[in-house]
Coordinates of C-alpha atoms and ligand atoms in Angstrom, one line a residue:
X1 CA 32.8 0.9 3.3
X2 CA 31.0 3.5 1.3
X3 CA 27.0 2.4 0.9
X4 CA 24.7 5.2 -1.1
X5 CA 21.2 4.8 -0.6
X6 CA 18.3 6.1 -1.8
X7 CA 14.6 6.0 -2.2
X8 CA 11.9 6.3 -4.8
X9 CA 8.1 4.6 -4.5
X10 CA 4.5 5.0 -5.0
X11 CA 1.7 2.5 -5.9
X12 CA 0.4 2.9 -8.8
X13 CA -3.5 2.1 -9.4
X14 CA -3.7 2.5 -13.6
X15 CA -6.9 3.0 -13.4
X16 CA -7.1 6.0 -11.1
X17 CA -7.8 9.5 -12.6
X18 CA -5.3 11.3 -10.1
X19 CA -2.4 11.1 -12.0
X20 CA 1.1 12.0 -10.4
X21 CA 3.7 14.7 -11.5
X22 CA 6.5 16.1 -9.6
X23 CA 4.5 17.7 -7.4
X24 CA 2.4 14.5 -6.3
X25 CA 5.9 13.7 -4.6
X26 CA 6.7 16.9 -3.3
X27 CA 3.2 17.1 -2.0
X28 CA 3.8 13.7 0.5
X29 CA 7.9 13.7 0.7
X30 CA 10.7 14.6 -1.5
X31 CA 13.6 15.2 0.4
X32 CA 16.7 16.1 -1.5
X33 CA 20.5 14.3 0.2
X34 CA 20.7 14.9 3.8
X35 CA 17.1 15.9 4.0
X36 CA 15.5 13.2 4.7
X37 CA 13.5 13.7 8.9
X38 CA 14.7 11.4 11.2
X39 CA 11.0 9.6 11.3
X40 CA 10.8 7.2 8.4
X41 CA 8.2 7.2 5.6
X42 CA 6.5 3.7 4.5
X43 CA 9.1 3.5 1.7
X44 CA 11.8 5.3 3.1
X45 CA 13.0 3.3 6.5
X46 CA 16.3 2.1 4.1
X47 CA 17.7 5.6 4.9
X48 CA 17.0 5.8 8.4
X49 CA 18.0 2.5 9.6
X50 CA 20.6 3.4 7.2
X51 CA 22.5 6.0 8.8
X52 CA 22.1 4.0 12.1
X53 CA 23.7 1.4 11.0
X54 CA 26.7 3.4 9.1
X55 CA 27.1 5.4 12.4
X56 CA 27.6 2.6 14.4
X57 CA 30.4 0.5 11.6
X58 CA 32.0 3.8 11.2
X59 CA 31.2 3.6 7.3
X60 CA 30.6 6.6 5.2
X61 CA 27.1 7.0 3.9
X62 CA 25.9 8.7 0.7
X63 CA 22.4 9.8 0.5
X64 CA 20.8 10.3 -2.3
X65 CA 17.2 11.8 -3.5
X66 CA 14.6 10.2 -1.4
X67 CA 11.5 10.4 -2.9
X68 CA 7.4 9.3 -1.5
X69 CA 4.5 9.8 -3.5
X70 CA 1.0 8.9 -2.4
X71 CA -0.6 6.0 -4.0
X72 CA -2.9 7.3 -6.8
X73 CA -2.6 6.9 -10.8
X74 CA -0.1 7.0 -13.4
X75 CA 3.2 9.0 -12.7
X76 CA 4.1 11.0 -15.7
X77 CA 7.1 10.5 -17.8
X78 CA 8.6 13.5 -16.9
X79 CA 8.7 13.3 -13.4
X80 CA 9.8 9.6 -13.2
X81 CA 12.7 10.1 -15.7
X82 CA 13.7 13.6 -13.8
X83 CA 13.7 11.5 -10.5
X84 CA 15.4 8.8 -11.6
X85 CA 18.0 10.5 -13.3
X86 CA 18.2 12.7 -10.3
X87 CA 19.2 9.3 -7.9
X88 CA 21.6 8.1 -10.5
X89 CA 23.5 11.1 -11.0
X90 CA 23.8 11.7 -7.1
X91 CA 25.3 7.6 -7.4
X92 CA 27.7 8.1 -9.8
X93 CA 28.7 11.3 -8.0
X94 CA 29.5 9.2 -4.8
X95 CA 31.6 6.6 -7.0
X96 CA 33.3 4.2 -6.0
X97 CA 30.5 2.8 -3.6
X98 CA 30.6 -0.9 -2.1
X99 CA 26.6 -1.3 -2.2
X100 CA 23.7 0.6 -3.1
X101 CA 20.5 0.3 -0.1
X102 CA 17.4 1.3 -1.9
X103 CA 14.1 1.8 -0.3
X104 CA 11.7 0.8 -3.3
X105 CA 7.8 0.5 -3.3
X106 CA 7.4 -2.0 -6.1
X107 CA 4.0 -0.8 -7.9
X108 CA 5.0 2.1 -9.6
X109 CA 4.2 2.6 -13.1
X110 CA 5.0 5.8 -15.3
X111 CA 4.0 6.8 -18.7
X112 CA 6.4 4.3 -21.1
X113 CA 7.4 2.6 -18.2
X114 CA 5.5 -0.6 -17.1
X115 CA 8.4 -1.3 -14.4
X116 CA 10.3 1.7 -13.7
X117 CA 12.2 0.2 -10.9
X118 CA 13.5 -2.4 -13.2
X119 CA 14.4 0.4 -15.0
X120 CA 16.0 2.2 -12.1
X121 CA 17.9 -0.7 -11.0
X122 CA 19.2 -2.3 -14.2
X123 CA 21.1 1.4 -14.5
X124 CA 22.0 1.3 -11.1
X125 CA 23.4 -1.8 -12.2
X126 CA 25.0 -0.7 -15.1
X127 CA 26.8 2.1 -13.2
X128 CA 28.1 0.5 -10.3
X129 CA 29.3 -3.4 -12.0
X130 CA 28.3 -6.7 -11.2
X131 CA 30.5 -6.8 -8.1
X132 CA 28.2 -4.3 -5.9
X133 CA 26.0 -5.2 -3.5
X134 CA 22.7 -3.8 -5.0
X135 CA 19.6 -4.3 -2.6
X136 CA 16.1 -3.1 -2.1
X137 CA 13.3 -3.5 0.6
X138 CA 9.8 -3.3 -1.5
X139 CA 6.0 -3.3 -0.2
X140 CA 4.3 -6.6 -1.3
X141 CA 2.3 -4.8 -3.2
X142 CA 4.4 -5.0 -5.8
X143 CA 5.7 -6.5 -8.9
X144 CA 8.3 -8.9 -9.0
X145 CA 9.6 -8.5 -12.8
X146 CA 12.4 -10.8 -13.9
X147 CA 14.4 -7.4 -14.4
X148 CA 14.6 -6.4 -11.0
X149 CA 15.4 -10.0 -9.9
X150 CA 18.2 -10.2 -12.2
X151 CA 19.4 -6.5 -11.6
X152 CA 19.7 -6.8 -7.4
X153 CA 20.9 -9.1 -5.2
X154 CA 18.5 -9.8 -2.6
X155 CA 14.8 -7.7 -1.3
X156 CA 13.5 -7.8 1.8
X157 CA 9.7 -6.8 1.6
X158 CA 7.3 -6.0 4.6
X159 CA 5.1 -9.1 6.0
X160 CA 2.5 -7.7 7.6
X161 CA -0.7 -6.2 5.6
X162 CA -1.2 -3.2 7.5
X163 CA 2.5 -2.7 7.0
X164 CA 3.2 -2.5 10.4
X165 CA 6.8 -4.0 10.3
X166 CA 8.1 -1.6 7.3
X167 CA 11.2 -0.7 9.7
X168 CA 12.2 -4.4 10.8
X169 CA 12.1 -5.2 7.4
X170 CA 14.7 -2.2 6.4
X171 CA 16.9 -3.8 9.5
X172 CA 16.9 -6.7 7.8
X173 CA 17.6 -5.5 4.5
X174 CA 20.8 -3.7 6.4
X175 CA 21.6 -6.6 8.3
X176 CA 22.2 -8.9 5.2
X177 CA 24.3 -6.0 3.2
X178 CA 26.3 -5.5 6.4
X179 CA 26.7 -9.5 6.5
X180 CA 27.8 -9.6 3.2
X181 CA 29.8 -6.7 2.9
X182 CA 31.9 -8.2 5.6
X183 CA 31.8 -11.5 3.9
X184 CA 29.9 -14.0 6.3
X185 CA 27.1 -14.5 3.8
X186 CA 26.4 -14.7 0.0
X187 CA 23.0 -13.5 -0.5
X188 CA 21.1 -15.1 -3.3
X189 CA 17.2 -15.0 -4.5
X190 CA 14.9 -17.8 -5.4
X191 CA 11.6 -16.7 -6.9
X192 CA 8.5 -19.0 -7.5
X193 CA 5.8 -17.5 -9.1
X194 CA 2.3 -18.5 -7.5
X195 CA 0.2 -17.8 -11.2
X196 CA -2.4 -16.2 -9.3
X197 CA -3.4 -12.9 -7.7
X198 CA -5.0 -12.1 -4.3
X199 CA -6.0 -10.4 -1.5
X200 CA -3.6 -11.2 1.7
X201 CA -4.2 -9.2 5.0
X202 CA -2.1 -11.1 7.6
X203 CA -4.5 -10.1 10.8
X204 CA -6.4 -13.2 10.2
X205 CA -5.9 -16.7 9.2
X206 CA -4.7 -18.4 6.7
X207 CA -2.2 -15.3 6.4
X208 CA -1.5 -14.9 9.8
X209 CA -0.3 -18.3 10.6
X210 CA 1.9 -18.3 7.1
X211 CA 3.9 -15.0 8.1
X212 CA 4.3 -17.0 11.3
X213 CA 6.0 -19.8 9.7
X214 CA 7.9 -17.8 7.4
X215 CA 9.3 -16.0 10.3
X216 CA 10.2 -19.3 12.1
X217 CA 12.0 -20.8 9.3
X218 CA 13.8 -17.8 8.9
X219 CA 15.0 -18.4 12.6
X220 CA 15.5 -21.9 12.0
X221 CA 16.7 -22.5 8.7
X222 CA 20.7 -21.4 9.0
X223 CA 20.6 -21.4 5.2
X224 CA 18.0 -18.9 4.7
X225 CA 18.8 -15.2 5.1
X226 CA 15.2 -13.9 4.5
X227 CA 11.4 -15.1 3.0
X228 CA 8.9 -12.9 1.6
X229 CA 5.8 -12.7 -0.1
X230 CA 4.9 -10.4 -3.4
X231 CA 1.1 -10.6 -2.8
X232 CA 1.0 -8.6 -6.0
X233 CA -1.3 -5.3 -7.3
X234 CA -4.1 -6.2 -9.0
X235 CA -4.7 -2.4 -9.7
X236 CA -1.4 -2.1 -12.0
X237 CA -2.5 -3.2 -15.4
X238 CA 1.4 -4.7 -16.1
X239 CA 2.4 -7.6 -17.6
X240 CA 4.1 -8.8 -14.6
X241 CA 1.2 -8.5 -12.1
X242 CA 0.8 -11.3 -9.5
X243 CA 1.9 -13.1 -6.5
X244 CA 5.2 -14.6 -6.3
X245 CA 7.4 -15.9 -3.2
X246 CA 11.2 -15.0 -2.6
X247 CA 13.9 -17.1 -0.7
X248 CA 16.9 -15.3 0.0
X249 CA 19.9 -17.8 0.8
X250 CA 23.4 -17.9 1.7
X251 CA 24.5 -19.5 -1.3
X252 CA 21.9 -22.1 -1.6
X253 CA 19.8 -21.1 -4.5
X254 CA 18.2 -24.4 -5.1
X255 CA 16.9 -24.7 -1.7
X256 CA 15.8 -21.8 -2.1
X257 CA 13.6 -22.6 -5.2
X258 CA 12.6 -25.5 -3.2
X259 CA 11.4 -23.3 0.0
X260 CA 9.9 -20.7 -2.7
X261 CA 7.9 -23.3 -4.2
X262 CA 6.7 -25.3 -1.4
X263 CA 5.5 -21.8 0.4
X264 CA 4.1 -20.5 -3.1
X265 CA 1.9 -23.5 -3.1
X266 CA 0.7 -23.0 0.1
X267 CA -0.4 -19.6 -1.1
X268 CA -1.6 -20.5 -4.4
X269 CA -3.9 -23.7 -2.5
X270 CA -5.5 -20.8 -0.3
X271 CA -6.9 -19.1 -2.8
X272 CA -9.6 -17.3 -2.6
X273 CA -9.7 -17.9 1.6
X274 CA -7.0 -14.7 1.9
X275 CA -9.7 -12.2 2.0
X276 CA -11.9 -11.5 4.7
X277 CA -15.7 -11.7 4.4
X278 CA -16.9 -8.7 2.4
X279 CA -20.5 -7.8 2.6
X280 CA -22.1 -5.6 0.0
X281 CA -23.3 -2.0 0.9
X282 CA -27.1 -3.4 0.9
X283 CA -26.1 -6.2 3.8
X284 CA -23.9 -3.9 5.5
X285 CA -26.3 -1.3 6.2
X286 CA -28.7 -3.5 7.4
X287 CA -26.4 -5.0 9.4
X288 CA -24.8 -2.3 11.1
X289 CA -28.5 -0.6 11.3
X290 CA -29.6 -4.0 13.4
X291 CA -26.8 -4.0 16.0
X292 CA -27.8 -3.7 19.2
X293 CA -27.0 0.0 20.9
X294 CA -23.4 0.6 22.5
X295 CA -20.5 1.1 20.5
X296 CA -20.3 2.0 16.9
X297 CA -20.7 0.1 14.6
X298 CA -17.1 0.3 12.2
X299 CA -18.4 -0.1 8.2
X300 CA -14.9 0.2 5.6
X301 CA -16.0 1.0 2.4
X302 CA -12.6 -1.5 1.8
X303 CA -12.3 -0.5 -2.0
X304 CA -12.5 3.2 -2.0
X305 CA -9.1 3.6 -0.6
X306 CA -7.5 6.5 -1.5
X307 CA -4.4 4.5 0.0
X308 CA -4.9 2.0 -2.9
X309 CA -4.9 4.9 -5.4
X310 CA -8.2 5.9 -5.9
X311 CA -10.1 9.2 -5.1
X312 CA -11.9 8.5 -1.7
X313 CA -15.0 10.1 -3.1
X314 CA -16.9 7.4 -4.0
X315 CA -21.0 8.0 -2.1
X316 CA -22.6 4.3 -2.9
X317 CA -22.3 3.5 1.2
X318 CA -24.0 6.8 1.9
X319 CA -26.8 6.8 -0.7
X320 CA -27.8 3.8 1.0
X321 CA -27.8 5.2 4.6
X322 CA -29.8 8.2 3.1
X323 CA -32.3 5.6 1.2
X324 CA -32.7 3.3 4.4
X325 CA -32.8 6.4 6.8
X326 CA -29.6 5.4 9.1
X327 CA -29.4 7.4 12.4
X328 CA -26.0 8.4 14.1
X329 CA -24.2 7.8 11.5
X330 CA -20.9 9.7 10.7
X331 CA -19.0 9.3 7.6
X332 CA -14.8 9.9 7.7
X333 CA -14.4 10.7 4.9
X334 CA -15.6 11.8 1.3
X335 CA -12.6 13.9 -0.6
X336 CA -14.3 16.9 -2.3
X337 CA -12.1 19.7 -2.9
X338 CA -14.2 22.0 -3.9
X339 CA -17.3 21.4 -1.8
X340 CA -15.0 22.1 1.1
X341 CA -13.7 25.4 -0.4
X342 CA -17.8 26.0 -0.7
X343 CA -17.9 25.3 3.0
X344 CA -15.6 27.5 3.8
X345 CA -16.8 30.6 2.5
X346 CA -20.5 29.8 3.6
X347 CA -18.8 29.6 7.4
X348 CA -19.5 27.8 10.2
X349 CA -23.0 27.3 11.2
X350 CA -24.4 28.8 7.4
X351 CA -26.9 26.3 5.9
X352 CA -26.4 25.4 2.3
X353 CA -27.4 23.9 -1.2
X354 CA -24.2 21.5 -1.5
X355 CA -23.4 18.6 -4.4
X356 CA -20.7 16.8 -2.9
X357 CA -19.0 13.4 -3.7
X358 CA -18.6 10.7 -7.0
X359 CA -17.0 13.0 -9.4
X360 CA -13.8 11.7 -10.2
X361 CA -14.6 8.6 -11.6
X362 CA -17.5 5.7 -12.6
X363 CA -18.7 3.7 -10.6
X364 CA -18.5 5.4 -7.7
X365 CA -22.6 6.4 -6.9
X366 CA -24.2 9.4 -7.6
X367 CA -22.9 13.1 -6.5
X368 CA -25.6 13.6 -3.4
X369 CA -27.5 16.8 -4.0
X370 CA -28.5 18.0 -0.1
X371 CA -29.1 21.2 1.9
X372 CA -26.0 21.0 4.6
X373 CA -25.7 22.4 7.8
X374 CA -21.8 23.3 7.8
X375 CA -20.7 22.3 11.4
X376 CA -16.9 22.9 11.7
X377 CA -14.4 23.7 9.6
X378 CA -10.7 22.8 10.5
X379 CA -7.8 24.3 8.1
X380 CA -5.1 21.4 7.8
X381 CA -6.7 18.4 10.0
X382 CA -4.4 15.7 10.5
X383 CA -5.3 12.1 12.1
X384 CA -2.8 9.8 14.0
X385 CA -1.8 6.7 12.1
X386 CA 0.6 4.4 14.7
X387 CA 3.2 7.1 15.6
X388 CA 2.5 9.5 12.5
X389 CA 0.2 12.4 11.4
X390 CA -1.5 12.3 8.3
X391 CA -2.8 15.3 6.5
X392 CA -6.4 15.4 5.4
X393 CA -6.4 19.0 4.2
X394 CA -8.8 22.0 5.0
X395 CA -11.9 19.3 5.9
X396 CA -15.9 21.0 6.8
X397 CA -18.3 18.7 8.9
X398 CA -21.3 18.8 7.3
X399 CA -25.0 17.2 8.9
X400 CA -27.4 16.1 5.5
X401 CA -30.7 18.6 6.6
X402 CA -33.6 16.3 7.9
X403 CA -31.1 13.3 8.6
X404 CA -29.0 12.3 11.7
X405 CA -25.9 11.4 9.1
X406 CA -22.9 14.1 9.5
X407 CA -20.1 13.6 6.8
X408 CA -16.6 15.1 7.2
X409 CA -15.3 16.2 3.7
X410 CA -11.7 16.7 2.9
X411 CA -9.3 18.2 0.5
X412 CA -6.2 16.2 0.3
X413 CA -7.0 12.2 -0.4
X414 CA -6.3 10.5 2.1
X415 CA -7.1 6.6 3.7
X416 CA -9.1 6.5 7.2
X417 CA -6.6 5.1 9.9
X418 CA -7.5 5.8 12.8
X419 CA -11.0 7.6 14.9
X420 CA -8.7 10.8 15.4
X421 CA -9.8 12.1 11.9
X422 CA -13.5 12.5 13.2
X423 CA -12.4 13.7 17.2
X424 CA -10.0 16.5 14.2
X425 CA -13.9 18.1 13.4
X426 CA -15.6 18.0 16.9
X427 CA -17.2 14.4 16.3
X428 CA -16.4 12.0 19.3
X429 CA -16.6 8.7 17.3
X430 CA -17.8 6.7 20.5
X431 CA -21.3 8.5 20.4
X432 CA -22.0 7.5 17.2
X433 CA -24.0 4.6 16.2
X434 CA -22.2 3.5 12.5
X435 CA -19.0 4.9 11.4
X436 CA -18.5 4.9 7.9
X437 CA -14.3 5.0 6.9
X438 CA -12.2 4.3 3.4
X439 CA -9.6 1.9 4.5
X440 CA -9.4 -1.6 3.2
X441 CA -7.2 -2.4 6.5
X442 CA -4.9 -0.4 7.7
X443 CA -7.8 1.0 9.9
X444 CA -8.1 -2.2 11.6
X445 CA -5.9 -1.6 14.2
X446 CA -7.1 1.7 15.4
X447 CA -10.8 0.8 14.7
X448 CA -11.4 -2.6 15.7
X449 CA -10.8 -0.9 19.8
X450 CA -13.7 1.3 19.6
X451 CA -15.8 -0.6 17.5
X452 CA -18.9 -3.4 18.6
X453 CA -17.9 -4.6 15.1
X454 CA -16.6 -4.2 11.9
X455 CA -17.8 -4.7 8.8
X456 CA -15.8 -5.0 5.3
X457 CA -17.8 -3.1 2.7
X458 CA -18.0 -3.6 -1.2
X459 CA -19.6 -0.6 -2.5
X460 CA -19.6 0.3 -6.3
X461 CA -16.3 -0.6 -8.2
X462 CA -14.2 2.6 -8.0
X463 CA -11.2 0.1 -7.4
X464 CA -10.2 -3.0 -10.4
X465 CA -11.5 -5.4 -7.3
X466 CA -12.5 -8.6 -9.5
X467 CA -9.4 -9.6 -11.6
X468 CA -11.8 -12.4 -13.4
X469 CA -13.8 -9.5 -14.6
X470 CA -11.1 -6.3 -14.7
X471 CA -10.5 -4.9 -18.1
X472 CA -6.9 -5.3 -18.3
X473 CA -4.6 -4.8 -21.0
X474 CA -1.4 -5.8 -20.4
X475 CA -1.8 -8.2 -17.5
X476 CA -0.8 -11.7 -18.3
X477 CA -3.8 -14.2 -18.5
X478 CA -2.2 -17.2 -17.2
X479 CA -3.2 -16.5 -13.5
X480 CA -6.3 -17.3 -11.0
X481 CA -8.7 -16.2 -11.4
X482 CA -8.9 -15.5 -15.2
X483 CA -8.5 -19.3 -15.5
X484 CA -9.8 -21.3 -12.4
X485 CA -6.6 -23.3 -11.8
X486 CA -3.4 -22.1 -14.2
X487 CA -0.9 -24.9 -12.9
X488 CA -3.5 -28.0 -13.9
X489 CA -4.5 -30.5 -11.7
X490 CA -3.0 -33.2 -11.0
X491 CA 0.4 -32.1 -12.8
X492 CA -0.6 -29.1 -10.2
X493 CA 3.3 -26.8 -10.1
X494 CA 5.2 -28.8 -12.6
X495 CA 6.7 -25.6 -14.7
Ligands
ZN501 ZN1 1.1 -2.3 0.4

């Protein structure tokens, strides 16, 4: 057998200023055939559980460009079309091929190009015929068009929000192409769209429990090859946008439809119970300045996520801590290039006049004006996240003069996953009182250790976080919540 594979992803948030050329991907990974490390990225584990698996049939595999570029705004037209172009000449290069393994993120959007993998794959398509396995493991913070259904045969997508199971979902995606490469199954996909669009971490119920099931009836159901849930991206203003539910079967597509639509209910008659309890940043200051002494207290400004594509430099959390006069309070982080390049030529220990914070975009507070006390500076800081390092850039630890409330600013965007970014600039997390990080959940499972509790902030609107109130465009309007129940009670799910 002769597999190529490939990858190409990012998450685009269409309302973020930070928009993406070549070098957004070259900045995070781009890793031309044969380059790609042996540690996978997010988007990226379809080549490495890839040549596992190829070593092991003794099947030839042809890499292509694998591509990863963090989540922020729109990719440009250039660098989409030079990428994908890229991957497809490196496929028809490798023809004839029996399948094509794609690792895919699902949100990306590109100047002219609402859904540039349905673009990517309907060519793929094209080159290779109908008769190629043509398969793809996405995030589920995605969109599921109808022209990536119809181009591949099956996706497997990641369960768990924080993506924790991005590899066992790429040995899946193998282990069906090997299975029906060699001919003991007939992958085929079911979709049922939901009409709606949520928020879905699976650490607590209902989410938790439905991953769960999924994962039992994929264990128990001998027809069904894989389930998964496209919770959607309510940041990508594309016609497309919301949640859907995939069956993948051996052959059985109408029992497939069936599964899709009985779990899609389920999702669609939880909504609005996905999300966890989100306080705004007036309640979560008091509430984190109440708690009783011990260990800090964990607030996660959960919408400023530069991991959901926006700038991380959003100061409505702190202004509040500076207006109510917060003690021991460390914030991780605010992205400010160029205070930190300020910072750095001031030097460690120099007091200054610093403006710092909420430039990139509305919404997002007020620049603070302050005399800082520059701490430590550390060139290229890197936190842990699982069994990864992720950049931060050159980062200065800065204390506001006449406050007890340090702040670490940084220079490449990145989200707050775990309490090694502040241990990176000489803090030690555990002796602060509040810890203030940009995560909407990944951080959870690093955090929630250290923490006497955590708190899920709303602070400002730097992210599209109300899809009743969002200024879309191009988003369909045919899904909660722009109307309060879009399949109609009590013909509730007849299409
Ligand atoms: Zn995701």
């Amino acid at each position: 057998m002769r597999v190529f594979t490939a990858a190409l992803a990012t998450e685009t948030n269409t309302f973020s200023p930070i928009f993406v050329d070549r070098r957004g991907f070259e900045d995070s990974l781009y890793a031309p055939p044969g380059q790609h490390p042996e540690t996978p990225t997010l988007c990226t584990a379809p080549v490495t559980v890839g040549r596992r698996v190829c070593r092991e049939k003794g099947w030839t595999l042809i890499e292509g460009t694998a591509a990863w570029a963090d989540p922020a705004g729109l990719v440009s037209r250039a660098t989409y079309e030079g990428l994908r172009d890229e991957i497809l000449g490196q496929l028809e290069a490798a023809l004839p091929v029996d399948a094509v393994v794609l690792g895919l993120h699902g949100a990306m959007v590109a100047a002219g190009y609402d859904d540039p993998e349905g673009d990517l794959l309907t060519r793929i398509r094209e080159i290779v015929g109908p008769g190629v396995l043509v398969c793809a493991e996405l995030d589920p913070h995605s969109h599921l068009t109808a022209k990536r259904v119809a181009a591949a045969d099956f996706f497997t997508v990641f369960k768990e929000f924080p993506h924790t199971d991005f590899v066992d979902r790429a040995e899946d995606l193998w282990r069906i192409a090997v299975d029906a490469l060699e001919g003991r199954v007939r992958p085929v996909m079911s979709v049922f769209d939901c009409r709606m669009i949520d928020v879905f971490p699976t650490s607590r119920e209902p989410m938790r429990g439905f991953v769960d099931r999924m994962l039992a009836i994929e264990r128990d159901d001998p027809l069904v090859l894989s389930l998964s849930a496209i919770h959607g991206f309510m940041a990508g203003d594309v016609p497309e946008m919301g949640t859907k539910m995939i069956a993948v079967t051996d052959g059985a597509p109408e029992h497939g439809a069936a599964l899709a639509r009985r779990l899609g209910m389920e999702l669609y008659d939880n909504r609005g119970r996905h999300v966890m309890p989100i306080l705004d940043e007036t309640e979560a200051v008091a509430r984190a300045m109440a708690a009783p002494a011990g260990r800090p207290v964990v607030i996660a400004d959960v919408w400023d996520n530069p991991g959901g594509g926006t700038a991380g430099d959003a100061t409505v959390l702190l202004g509040e801590l500076m207006a109510r006069g917060a003690e021991g309070v460390a914030v991780g982080t605010i992205w400010d290039p160029m205070a930190v390049r300020l910072c750095f030529v001031a030097g460690e220990g120099a007091t200054i006049p610093l403006r710092f914070g909420a430039k990139s975009a509305p919404f997002t507070g007020a620049p603070i004006d302050a005399t800082v006390e520059v701490l430590r500076l550390a060139a290229g800081a890197e936190m842990r996240f699982g069994e990864s390092l992720v950049p931060f850039g050159d980062s200065a630890r800065v204390r506001l003069e006449g406050t007890d409330i340090e702040v670490i600013l940084n220079s490449v965007r990145a989200q707050s996953f775990d309490p090694s970014l502040f241990d990176a600039l000489g803090i030690d997390p555990l002796e602060k009182k509040i810890l203030v990080i940009k995560s909407t959940n990944h951080f959870y499972a690093a955090f929630a250790p250290i923490a006497s509790e955590v708190i899920y902030c709303s602070a400002g609107r730097p992210y599209p976080n109300d899809p009743a109130r969002t200024p879309y465009r191009k988003v369909r309007r045919d899904i909660w919540p722009i109307p309060a129940d879009p399949f109609g009670d009590p013909e509730r799910g007849e299409e």
